[in-house]
PDB file of C-alpha atoms in Angstrom:
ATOM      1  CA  UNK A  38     170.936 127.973 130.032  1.00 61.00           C
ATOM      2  CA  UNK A  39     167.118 127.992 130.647  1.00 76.00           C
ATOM      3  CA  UNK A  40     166.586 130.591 127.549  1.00 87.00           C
ATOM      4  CA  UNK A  41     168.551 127.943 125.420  1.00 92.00           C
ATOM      5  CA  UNK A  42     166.040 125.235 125.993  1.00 94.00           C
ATOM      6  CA  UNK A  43     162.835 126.854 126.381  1.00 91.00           C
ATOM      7  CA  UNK A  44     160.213 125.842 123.935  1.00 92.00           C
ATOM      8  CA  UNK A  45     162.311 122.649 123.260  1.00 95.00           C
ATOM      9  CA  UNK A  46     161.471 118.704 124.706  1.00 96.00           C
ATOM     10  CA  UNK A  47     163.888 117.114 126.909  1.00 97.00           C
ATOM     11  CA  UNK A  48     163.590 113.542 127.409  1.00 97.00           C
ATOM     12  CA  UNK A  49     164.392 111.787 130.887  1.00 96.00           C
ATOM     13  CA  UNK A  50     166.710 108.828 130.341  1.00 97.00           C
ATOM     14  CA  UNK A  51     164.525 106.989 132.362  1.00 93.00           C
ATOM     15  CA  UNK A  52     162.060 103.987 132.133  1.00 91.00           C
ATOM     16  CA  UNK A  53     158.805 105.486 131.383  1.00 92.00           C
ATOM     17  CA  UNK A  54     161.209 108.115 129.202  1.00 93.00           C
ATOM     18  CA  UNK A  55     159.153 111.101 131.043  1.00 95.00           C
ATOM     19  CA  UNK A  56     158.938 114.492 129.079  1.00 95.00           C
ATOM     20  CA  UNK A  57     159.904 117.637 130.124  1.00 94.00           C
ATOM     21  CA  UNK A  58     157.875 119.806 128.006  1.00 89.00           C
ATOM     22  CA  UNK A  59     156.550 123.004 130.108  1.00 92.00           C
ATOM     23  CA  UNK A  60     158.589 126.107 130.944  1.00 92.00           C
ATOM     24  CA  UNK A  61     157.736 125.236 134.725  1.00 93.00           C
ATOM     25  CA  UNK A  62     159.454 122.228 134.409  1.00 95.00           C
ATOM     26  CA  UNK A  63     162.396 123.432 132.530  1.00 93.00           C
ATOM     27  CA  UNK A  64     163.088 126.017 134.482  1.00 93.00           C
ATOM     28  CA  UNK A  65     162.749 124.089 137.665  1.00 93.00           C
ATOM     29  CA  UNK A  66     165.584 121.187 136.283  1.00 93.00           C
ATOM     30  CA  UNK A  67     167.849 123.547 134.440  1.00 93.00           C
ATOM     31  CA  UNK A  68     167.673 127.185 136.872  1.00 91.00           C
ATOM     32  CA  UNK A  69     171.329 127.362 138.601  1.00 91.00           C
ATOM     33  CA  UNK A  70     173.011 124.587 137.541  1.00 94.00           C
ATOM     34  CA  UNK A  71     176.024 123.901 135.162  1.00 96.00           C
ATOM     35  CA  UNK A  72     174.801 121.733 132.414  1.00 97.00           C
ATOM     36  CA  UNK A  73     176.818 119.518 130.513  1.00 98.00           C
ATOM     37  CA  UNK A  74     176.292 118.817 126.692  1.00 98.00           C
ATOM     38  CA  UNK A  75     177.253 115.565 126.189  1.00 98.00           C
ATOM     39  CA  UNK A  76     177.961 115.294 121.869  1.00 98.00           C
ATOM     40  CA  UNK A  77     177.953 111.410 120.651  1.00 98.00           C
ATOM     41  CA  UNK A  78     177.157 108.408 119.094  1.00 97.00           C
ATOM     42  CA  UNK A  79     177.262 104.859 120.163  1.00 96.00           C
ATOM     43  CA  UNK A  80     178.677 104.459 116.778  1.00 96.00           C
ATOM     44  CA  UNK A  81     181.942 105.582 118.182  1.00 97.00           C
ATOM     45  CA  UNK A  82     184.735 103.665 119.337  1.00 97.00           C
ATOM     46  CA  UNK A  83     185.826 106.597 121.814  1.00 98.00           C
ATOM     47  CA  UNK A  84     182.651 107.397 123.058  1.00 98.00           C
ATOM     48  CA  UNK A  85     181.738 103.819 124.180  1.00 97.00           C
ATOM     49  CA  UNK A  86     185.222 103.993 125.597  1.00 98.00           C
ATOM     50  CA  UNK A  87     184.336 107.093 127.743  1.00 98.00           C
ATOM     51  CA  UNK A  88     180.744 106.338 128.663  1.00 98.00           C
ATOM     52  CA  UNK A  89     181.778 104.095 131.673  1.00 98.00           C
ATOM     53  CA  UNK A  90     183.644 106.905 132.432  1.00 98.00           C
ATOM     54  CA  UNK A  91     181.091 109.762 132.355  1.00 98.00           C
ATOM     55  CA  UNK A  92     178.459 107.050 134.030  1.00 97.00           C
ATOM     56  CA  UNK A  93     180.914 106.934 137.269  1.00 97.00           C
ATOM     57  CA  UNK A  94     181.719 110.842 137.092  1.00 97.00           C
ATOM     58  CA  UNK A  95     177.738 111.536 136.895  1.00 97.00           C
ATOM     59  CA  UNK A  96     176.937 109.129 139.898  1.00 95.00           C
ATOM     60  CA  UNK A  97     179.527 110.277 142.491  1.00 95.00           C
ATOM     61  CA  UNK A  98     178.202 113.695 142.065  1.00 95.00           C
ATOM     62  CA  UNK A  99     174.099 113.519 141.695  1.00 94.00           C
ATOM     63  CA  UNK A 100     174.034 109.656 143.695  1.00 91.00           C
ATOM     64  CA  UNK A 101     173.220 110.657 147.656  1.00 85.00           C
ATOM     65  CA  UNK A 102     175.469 107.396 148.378  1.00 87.00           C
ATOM     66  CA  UNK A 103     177.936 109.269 147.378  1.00 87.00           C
ATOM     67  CA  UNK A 104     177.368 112.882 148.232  1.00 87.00           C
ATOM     68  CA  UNK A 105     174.690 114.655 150.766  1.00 84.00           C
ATOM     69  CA  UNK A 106     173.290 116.512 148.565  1.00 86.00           C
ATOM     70  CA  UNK A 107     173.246 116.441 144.870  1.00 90.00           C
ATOM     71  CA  UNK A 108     175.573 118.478 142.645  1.00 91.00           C
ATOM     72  CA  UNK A 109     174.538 121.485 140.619  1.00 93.00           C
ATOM     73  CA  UNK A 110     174.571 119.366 137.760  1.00 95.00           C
ATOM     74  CA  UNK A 111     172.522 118.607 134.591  1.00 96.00           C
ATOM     75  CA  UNK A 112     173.620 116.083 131.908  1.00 98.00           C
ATOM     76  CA  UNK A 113     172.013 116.088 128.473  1.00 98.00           C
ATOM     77  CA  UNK A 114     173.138 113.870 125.659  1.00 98.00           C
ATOM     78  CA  UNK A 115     173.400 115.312 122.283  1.00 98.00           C
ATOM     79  CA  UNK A 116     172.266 112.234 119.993  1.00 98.00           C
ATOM     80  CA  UNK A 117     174.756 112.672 116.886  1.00 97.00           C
ATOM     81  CA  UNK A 118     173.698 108.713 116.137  1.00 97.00           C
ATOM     82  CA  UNK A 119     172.917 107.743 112.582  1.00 95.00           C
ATOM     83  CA  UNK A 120     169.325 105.925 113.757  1.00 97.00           C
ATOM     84  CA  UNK A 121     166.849 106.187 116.512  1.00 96.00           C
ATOM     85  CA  UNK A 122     167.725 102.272 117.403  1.00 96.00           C
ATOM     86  CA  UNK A 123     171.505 103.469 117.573  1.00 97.00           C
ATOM     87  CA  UNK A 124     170.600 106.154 119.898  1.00 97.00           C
ATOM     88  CA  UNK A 125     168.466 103.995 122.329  1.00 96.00           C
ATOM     89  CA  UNK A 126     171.362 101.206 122.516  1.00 97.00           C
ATOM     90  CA  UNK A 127     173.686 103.958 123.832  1.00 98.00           C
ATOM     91  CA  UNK A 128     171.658 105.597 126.119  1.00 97.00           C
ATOM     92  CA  UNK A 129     172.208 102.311 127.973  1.00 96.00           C
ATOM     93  CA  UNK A 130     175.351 103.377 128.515  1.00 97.00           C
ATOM     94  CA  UNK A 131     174.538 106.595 129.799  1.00 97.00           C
ATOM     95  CA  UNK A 132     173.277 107.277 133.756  1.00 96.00           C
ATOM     96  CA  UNK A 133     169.283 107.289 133.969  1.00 94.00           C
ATOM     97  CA  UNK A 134     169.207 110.498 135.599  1.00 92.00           C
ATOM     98  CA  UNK A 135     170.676 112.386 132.409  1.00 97.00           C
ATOM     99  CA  UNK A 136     168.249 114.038 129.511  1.00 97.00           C
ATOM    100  CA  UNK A 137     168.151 114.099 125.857  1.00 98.00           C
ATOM    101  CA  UNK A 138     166.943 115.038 122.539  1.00 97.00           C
ATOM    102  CA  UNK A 139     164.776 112.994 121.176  1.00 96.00           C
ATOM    103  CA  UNK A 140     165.916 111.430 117.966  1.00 97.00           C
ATOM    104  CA  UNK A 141     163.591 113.495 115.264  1.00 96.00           C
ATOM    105  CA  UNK A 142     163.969 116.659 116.954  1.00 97.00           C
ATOM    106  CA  UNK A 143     166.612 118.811 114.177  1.00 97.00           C
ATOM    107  CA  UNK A 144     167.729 121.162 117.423  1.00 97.00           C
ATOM    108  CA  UNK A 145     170.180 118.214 118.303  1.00 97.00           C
ATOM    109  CA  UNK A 146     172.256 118.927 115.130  1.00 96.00           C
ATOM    110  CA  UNK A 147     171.378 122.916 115.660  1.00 97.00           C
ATOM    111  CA  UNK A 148     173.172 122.155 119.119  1.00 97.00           C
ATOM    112  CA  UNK A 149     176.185 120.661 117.225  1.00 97.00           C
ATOM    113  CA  UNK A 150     176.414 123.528 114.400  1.00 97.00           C
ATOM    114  CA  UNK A 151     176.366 125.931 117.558  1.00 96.00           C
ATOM    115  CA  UNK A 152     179.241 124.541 119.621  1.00 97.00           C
ATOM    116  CA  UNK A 153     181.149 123.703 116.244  1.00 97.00           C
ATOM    117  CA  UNK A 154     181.511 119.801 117.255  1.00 97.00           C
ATOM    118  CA  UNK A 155     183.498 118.498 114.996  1.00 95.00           C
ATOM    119  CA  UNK A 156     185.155 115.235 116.745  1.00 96.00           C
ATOM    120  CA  UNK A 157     183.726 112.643 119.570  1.00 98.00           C
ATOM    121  CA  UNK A 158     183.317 112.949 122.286  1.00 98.00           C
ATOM    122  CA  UNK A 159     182.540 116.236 123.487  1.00 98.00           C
ATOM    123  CA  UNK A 160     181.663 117.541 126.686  1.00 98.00           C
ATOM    124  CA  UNK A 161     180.738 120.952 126.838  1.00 98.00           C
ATOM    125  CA  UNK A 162     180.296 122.464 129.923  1.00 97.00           C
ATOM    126  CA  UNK A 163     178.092 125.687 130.432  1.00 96.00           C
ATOM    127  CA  UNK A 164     177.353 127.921 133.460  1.00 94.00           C
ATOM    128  CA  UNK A 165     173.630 128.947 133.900  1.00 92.00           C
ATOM    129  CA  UNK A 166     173.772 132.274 131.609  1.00 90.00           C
ATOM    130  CA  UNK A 167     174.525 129.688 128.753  1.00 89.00           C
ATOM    131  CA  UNK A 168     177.683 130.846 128.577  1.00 94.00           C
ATOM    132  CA  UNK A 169     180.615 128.117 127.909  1.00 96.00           C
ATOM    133  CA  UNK A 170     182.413 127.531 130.931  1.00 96.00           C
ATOM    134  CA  UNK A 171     184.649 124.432 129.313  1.00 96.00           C
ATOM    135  CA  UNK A 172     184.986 123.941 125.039  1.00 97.00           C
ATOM    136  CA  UNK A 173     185.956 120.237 126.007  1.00 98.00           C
ATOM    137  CA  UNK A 174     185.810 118.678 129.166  1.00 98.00           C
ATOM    138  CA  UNK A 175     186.734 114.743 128.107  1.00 98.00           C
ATOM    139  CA  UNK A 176     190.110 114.815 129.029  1.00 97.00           C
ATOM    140  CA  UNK A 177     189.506 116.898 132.602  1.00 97.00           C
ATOM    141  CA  UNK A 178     186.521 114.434 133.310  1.00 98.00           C
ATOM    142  CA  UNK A 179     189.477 111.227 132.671  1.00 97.00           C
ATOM    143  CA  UNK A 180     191.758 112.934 134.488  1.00 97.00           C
ATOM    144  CA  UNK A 181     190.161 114.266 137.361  1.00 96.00           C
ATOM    145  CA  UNK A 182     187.242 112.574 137.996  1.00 96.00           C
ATOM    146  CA  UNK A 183     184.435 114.451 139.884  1.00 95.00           C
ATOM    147  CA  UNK A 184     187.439 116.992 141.619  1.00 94.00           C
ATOM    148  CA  UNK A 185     186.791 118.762 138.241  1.00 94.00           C
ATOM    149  CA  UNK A 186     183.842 119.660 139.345  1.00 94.00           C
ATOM    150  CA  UNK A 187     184.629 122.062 142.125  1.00 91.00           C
ATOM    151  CA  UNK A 188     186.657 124.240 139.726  1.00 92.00           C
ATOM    152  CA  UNK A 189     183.507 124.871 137.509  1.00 95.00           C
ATOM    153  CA  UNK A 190     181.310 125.377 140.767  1.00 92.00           C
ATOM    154  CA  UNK A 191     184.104 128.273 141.297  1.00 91.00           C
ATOM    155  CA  UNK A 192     184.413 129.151 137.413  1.00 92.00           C
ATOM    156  CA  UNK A 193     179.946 129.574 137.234  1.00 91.00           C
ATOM    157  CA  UNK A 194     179.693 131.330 140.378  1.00 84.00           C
ATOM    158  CA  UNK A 195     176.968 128.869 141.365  1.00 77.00           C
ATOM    159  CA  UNK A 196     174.404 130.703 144.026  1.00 68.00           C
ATOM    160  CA  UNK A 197     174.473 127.557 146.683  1.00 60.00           C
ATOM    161  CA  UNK A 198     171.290 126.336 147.128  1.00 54.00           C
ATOM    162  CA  UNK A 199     171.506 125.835 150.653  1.00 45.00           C
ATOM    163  CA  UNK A 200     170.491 129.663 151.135  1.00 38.00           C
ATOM    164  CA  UNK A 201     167.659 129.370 149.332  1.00 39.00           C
ATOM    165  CA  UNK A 202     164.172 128.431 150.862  1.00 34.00           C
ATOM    166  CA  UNK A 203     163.216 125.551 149.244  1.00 40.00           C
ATOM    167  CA  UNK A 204     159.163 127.287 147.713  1.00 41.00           C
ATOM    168  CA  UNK A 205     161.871 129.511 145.731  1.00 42.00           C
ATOM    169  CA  UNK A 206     162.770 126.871 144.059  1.00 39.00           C
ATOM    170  CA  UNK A 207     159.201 125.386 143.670  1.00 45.00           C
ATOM    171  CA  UNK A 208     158.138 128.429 142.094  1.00 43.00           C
ATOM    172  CA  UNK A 209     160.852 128.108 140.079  1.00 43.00           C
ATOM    173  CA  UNK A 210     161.914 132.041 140.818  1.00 43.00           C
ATOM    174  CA  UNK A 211     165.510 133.190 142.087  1.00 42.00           C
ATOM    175  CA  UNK A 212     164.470 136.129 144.965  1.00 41.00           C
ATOM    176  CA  UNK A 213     166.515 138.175 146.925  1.00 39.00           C
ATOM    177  CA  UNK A 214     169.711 136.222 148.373  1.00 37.00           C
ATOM    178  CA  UNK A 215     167.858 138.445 151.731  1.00 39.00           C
ATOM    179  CA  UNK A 216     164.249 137.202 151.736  1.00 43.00           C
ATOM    180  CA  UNK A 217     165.364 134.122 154.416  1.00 41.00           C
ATOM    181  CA  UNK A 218     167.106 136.216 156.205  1.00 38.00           C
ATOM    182  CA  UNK A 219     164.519 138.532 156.640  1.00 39.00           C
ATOM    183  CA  UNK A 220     162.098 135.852 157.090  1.00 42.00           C
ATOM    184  CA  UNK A 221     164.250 134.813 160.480  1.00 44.00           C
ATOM    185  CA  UNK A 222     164.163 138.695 161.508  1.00 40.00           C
ATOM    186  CA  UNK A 223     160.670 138.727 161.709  1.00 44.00           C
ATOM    187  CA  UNK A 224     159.995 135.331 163.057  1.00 45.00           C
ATOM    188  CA  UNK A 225     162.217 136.019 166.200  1.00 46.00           C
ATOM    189  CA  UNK A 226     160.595 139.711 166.266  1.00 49.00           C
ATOM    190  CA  UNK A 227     157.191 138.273 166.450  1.00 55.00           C
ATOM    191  CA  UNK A 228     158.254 135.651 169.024  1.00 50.00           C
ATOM    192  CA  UNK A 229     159.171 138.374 171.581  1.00 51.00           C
ATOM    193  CA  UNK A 230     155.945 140.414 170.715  1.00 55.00           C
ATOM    194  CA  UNK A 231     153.863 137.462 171.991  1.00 56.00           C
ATOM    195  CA  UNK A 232     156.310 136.497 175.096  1.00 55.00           C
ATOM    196  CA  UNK A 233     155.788 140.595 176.108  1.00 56.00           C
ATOM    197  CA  UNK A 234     151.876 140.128 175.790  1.00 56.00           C
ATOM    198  CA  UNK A 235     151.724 137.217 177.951  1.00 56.00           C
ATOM    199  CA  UNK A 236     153.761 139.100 180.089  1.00 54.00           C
ATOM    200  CA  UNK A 237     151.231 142.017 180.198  1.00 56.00           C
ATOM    201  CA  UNK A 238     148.436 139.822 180.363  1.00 60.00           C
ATOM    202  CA  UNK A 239     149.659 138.126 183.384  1.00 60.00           C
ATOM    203  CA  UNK A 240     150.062 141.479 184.391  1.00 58.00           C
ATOM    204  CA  UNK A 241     146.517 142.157 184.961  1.00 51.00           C
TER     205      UNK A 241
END
């Protein structure tokens, strides 16, 4: 999904609305997770309706009171809003950790031509090749709550990020699923190397 956003803004849903705006940076927030596209518009009845919704299914996945360790997951709101004011009053709504689209930028309604959104709300859910993993995911998101997330963990093939050395992902770079285990082999190697010097050492 990386390739799908590259050379594009995404906004933090935050306070001091913090760009992300460098391929570093992209890469880094996007690179093996599932990201949901969130299509709509506070102007909509039904998407106010599932906001609260989406706001608790976000949390008790990303929020550490909740889980250890943060899901896989990226949440970007597709702004299909009819003015900028419109789009800032919903993003209220919407969890502080998620991105967006700035209002002037035309890729939001590129986004929408792509994925053929033609009612609200839409969830579509992608693996990280950009490929769709879920057309809709509303009506799984009401009815299972954050459970529907293990089933597109399974359906992406998601490489856990607990076997990864956490520079990997500073450099932003996915190396071999064998570097940390090699790194182990050759710690405990080197270990015994200086245990059998001190040995010899002592020797004479």
């Amino acid at each position: 999904m990386v390739d799908l956003f590259l050379g594009k803004v995404l906004v933090k849903n935050n306070k001091d609305r913090d760009e992300l705006d460098t391929e570093r940076e992209i890469v880094l927030r996007l690179q093996n997770r599932i990201l949901m596209l969130f299509f709509g518009s506070g102007e909509c009845e039904k998407c106010q309706e599932f906001a609260p919704t989406l706001k608790d299914f976000h949390k008790k996945l990303t929020d550490e009171f909740y889980v250890e360790r943060s899901a896989q997951l990226v949440l970007l709101y597709i702004s299909l809003d009819s003015s900028e004011k419109q789009q800032e009053k919903f993003l209220k709504e919407l969890p502080k950790r998620c991105l967006f689209l700035a209002y002037e930028d035309p890729y939001r309604q590129e986004l929408s031509e792509m994925f053929e959104v033609q009612d609200l709300p839409r969830v579509v859910v992608l693996r990280p090749d950009c490929s769709v993993l879920t057309p809709d995911a509303v009506e799984e998101i009401c009815k299972l709550g954050p459970d529907c997330y293990r089933n597109w963990q399974e359906g992406a093939e998601l490489i856990d990020r607990n076997f990864m050395m956490n520079e990997e992902f500073d450099e932003g770079k996915m190396r071999s699923m064998t570097d940390p285990i090699r790194r182990v082999k050759y710690k405990v190697e080197d270990k015994k190397k200086k245990k059998k010097k001190k040995k010899k050492d002592g020797e004479v």
